[in-house]
Short mmCIF file of C-alpha atoms in Angstrom, two decimals:
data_model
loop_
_atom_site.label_atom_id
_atom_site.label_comp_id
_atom_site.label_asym_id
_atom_site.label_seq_id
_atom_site.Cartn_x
_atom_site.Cartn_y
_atom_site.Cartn_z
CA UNK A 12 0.00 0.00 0.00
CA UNK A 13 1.10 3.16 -0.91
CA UNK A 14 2.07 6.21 2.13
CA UNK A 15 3.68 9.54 2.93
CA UNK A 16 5.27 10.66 5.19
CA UNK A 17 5.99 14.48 6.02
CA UNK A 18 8.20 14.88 8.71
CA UNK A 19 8.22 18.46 9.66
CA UNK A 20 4.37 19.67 10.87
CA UNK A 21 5.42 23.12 11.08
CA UNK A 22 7.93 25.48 9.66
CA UNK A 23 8.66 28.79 10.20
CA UNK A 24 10.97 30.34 7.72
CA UNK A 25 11.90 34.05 7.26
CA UNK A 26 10.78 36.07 4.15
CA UNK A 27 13.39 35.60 1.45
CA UNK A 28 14.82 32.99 2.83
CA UNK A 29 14.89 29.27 1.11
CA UNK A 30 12.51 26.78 2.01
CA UNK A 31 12.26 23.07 1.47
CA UNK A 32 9.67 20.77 2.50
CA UNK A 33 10.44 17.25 3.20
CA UNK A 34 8.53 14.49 1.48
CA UNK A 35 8.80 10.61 1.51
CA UNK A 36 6.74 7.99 -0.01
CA UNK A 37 6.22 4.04 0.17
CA UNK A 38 4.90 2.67 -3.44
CA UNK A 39 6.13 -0.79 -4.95
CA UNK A 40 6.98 0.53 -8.19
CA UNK A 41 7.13 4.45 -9.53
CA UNK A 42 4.62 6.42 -8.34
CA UNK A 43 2.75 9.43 -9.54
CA UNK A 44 3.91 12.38 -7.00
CA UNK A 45 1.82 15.58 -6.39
CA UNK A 46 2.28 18.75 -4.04
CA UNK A 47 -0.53 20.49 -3.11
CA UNK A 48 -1.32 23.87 -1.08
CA UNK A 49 -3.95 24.88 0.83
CA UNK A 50 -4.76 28.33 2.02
CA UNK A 51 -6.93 29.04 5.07
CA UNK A 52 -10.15 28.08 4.54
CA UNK A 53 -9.71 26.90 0.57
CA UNK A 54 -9.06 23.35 -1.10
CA UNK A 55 -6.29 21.95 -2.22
CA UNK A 56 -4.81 23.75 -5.52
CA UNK A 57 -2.40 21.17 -7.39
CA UNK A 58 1.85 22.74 -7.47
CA UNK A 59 3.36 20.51 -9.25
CA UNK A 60 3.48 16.56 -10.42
CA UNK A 61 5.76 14.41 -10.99
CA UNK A 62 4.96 10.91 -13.26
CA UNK A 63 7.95 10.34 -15.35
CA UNK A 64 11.07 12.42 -17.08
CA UNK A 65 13.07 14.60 -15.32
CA UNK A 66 13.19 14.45 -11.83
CA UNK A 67 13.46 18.00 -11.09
CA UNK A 68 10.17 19.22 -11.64
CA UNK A 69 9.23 23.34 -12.19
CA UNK A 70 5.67 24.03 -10.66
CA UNK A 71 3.66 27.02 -9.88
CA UNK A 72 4.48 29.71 -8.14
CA UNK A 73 7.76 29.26 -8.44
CA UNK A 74 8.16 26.12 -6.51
CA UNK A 75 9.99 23.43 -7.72
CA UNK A 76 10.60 19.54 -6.64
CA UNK A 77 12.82 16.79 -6.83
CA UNK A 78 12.27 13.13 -7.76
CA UNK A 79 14.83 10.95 -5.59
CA UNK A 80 14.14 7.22 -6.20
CA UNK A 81 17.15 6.16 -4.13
CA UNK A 82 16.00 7.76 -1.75
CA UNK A 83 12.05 7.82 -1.62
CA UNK A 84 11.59 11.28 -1.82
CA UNK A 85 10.43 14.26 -3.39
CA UNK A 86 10.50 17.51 -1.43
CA UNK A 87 9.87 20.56 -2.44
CA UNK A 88 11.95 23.81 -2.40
CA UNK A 89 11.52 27.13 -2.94
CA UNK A 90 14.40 30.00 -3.31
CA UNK A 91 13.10 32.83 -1.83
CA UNK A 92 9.97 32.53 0.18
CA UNK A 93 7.30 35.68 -0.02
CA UNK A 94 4.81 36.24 2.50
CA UNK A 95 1.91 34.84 0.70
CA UNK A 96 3.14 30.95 0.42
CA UNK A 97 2.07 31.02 3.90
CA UNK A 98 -0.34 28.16 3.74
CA UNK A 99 -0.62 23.92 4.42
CA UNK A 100 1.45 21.84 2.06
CA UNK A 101 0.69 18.47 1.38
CA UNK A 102 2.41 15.90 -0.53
CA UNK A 103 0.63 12.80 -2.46
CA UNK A 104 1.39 9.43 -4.31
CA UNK A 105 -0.82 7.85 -6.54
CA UNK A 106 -0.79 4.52 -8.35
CA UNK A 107 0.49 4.68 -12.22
CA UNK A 108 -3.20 4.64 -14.01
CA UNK A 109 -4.57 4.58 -10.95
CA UNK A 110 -7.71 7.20 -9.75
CA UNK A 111 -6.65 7.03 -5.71
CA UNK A 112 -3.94 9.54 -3.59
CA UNK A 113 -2.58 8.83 -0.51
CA UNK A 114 -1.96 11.97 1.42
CA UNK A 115 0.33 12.93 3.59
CA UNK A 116 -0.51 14.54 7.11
CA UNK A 117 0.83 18.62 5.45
CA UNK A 118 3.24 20.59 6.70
CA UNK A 119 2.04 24.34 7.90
CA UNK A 120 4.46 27.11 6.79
CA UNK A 121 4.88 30.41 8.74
CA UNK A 122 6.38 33.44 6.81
CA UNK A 123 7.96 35.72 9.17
CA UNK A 124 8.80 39.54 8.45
CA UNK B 23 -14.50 27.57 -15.69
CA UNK B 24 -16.82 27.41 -12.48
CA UNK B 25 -14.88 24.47 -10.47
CA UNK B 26 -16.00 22.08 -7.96
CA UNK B 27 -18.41 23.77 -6.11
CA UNK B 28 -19.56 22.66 -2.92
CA UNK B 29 -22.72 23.72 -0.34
CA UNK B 30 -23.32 24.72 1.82
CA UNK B 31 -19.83 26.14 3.01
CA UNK B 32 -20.26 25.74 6.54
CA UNK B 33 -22.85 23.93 8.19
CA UNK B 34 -23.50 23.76 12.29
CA UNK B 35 -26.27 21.34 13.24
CA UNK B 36 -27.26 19.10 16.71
CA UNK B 37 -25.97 15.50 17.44
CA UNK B 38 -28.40 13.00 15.92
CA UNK B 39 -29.53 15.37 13.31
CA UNK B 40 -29.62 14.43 9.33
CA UNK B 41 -27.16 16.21 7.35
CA UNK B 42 -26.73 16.32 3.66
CA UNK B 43 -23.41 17.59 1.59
CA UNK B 44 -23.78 18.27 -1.80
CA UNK B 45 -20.83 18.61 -4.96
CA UNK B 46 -20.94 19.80 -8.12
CA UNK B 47 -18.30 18.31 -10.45
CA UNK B 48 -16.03 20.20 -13.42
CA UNK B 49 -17.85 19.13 -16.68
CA UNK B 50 -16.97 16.89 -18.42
CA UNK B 51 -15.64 15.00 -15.32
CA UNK B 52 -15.95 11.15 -14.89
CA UNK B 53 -14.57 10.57 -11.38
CA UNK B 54 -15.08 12.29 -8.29
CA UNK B 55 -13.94 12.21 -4.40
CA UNK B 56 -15.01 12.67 -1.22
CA UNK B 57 -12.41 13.63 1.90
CA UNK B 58 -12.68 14.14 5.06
CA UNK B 59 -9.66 16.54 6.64
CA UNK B 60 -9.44 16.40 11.05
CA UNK B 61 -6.79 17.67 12.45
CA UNK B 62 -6.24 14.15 14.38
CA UNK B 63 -6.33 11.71 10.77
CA UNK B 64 -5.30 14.54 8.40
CA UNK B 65 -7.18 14.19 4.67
CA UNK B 66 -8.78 11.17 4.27
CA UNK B 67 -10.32 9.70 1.58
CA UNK B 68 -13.66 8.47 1.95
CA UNK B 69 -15.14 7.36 -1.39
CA UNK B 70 -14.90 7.79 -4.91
CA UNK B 71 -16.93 7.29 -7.86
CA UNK B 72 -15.94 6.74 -11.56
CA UNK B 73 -18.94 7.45 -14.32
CA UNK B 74 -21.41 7.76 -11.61
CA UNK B 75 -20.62 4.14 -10.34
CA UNK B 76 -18.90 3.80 -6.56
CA UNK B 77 -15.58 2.26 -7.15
CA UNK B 78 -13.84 2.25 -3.54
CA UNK B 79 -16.28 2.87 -0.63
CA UNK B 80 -13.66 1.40 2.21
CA UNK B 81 -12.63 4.91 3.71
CA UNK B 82 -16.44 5.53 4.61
CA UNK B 83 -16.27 5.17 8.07
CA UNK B 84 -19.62 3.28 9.27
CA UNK B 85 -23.03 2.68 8.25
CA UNK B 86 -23.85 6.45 9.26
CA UNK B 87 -22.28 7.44 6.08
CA UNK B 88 -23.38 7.01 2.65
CA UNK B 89 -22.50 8.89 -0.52
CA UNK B 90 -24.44 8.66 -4.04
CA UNK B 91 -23.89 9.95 -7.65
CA UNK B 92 -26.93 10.07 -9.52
CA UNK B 93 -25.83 11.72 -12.46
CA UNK B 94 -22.84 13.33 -13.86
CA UNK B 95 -23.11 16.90 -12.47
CA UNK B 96 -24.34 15.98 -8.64
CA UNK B 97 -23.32 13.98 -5.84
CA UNK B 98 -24.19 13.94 -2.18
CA UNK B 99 -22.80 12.61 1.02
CA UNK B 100 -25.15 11.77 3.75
CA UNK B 101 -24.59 11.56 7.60
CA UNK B 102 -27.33 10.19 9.20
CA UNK B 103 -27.28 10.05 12.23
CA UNK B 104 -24.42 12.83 12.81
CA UNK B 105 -22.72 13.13 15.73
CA UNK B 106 -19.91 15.40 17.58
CA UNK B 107 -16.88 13.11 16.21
CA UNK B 108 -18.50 13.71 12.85
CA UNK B 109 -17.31 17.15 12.95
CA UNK B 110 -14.97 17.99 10.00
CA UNK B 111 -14.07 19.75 6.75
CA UNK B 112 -15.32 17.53 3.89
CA UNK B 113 -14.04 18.27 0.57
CA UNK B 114 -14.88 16.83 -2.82
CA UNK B 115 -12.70 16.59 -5.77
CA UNK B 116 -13.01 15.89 -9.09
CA UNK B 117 -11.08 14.54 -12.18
CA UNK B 118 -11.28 13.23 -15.60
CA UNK B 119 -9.89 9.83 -15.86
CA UNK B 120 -8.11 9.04 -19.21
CA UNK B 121 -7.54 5.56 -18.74
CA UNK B 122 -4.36 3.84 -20.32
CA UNK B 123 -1.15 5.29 -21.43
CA UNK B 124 0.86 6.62 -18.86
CA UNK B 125 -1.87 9.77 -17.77
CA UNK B 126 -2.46 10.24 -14.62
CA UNK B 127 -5.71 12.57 -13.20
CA UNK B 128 -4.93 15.73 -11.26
CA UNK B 129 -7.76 16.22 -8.87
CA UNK B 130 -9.43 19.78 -8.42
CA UNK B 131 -10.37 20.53 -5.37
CA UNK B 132 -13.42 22.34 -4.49
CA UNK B 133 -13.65 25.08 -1.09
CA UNK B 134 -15.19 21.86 1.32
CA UNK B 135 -17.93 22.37 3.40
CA UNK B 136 -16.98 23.04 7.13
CA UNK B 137 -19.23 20.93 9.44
CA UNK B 138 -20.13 21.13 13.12
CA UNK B 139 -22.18 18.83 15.17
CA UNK B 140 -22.97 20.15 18.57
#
């Protein structure tokens, strides 16, 4: 069966500053890989995917993500953080062809001043 | 493009009451989700449905629950009867399912519907 795991619940990183969210999945075989955010009160708004190609993936936003197979993992990074990507940050595998995600639990970013 | 669109947005009602969440799917969808996001068990899927039909019901959590898709544009989930634990953000998603080849079907999300049960 397929999982996630996000390790860090809650960040806090300065405006500006780099982030990267951790991300690591259990799947048998290679899985479909999505970020999503969510803003207060909203759904989930899709960031980027990764299915096949390139590992490094270019998103929304300016986000970006990388595809590690060795190492189960695909966390997502940012450069330079702005206020506004403030928000909940989840991270999902799904089965090739498949219709199912498997969330993980988020991770809550704070932007400080 | 309209979205999912969900209603009502926020709905506060008494243990042992009836209550009734509806979802409108993107058209020209064929599959759509329901979730359930708690603090506690994070975003859990409940059910989905694929051209109308229930495909995986096992995240619905007990008989209280039930969930039906009678036609392409409208689906409901039902919690009867509700109680405190049922208390929850319930989202539904949709996607269109292009099946073979290496695709793969980004969900939209919809806004959920914030529920209470006092």
């Amino acid at each position: 069966a397929q999982s996630v795991t996000q390790p860090d619940i809650h960040i806090t990183v300065s405006e500006g500053a780099s982030l990267e969210l951790r991300c690591n999945y259990s799947y048998g075989a290679t899985p479909y890989l999505f970020w999503y955010v969510q803003s207060p009160g909203q759904g989930l708004q899709l960031l980027l995917k990764y299915f096949s190609g390139d590992t490094l993936v270019q998103g929304i936003k300016g986000f970006e993500a990388e595809f590690k197979r060795s190492q189960s993992s695909f966390n997502l990074r940012k450069p330079s953080v702005h206020w506004s990507d403030a928000a909940e940050y989840f991270c999902a595998v799904g089965a090739v062809g498949g219709n199912k995600l498997v969330f993980g639990a988020g991770t809550i970013l704070r932007v400080k001043s | 493009d309209a979205g999912v669109i969900q209603s009502p947005r926020h709905e506060v009602t008494e243990m042992g009451q009836e209550v009734t969440l509806r979802c409108k799917p993107i058209s020209g969808h064929n599959s759509l989700f329901w979730y359930r996001q708690t603090m506690m068990r994070g975003l859990e899927l409940l059910i989905y449905f694929n051209n109308n039909v229930p495909i995986d019901d096992s995240g619905m959590p007990e008989d209280r629950f039930s969930a039906k898709m009678p036609n392409a544009s409208f689906s409901t989930l039902k919690i009867q009867p509700s109680e405190p634990r049922d208390s929850a953000v319930y989202f539904c998603a949709s996607s269109l399912d292009r099946r073979g080849g290496s695709s793969y079907n980004e969900q939209f999300f919809g806004p959920g519907t914030r529920l209470t049960v006092l």
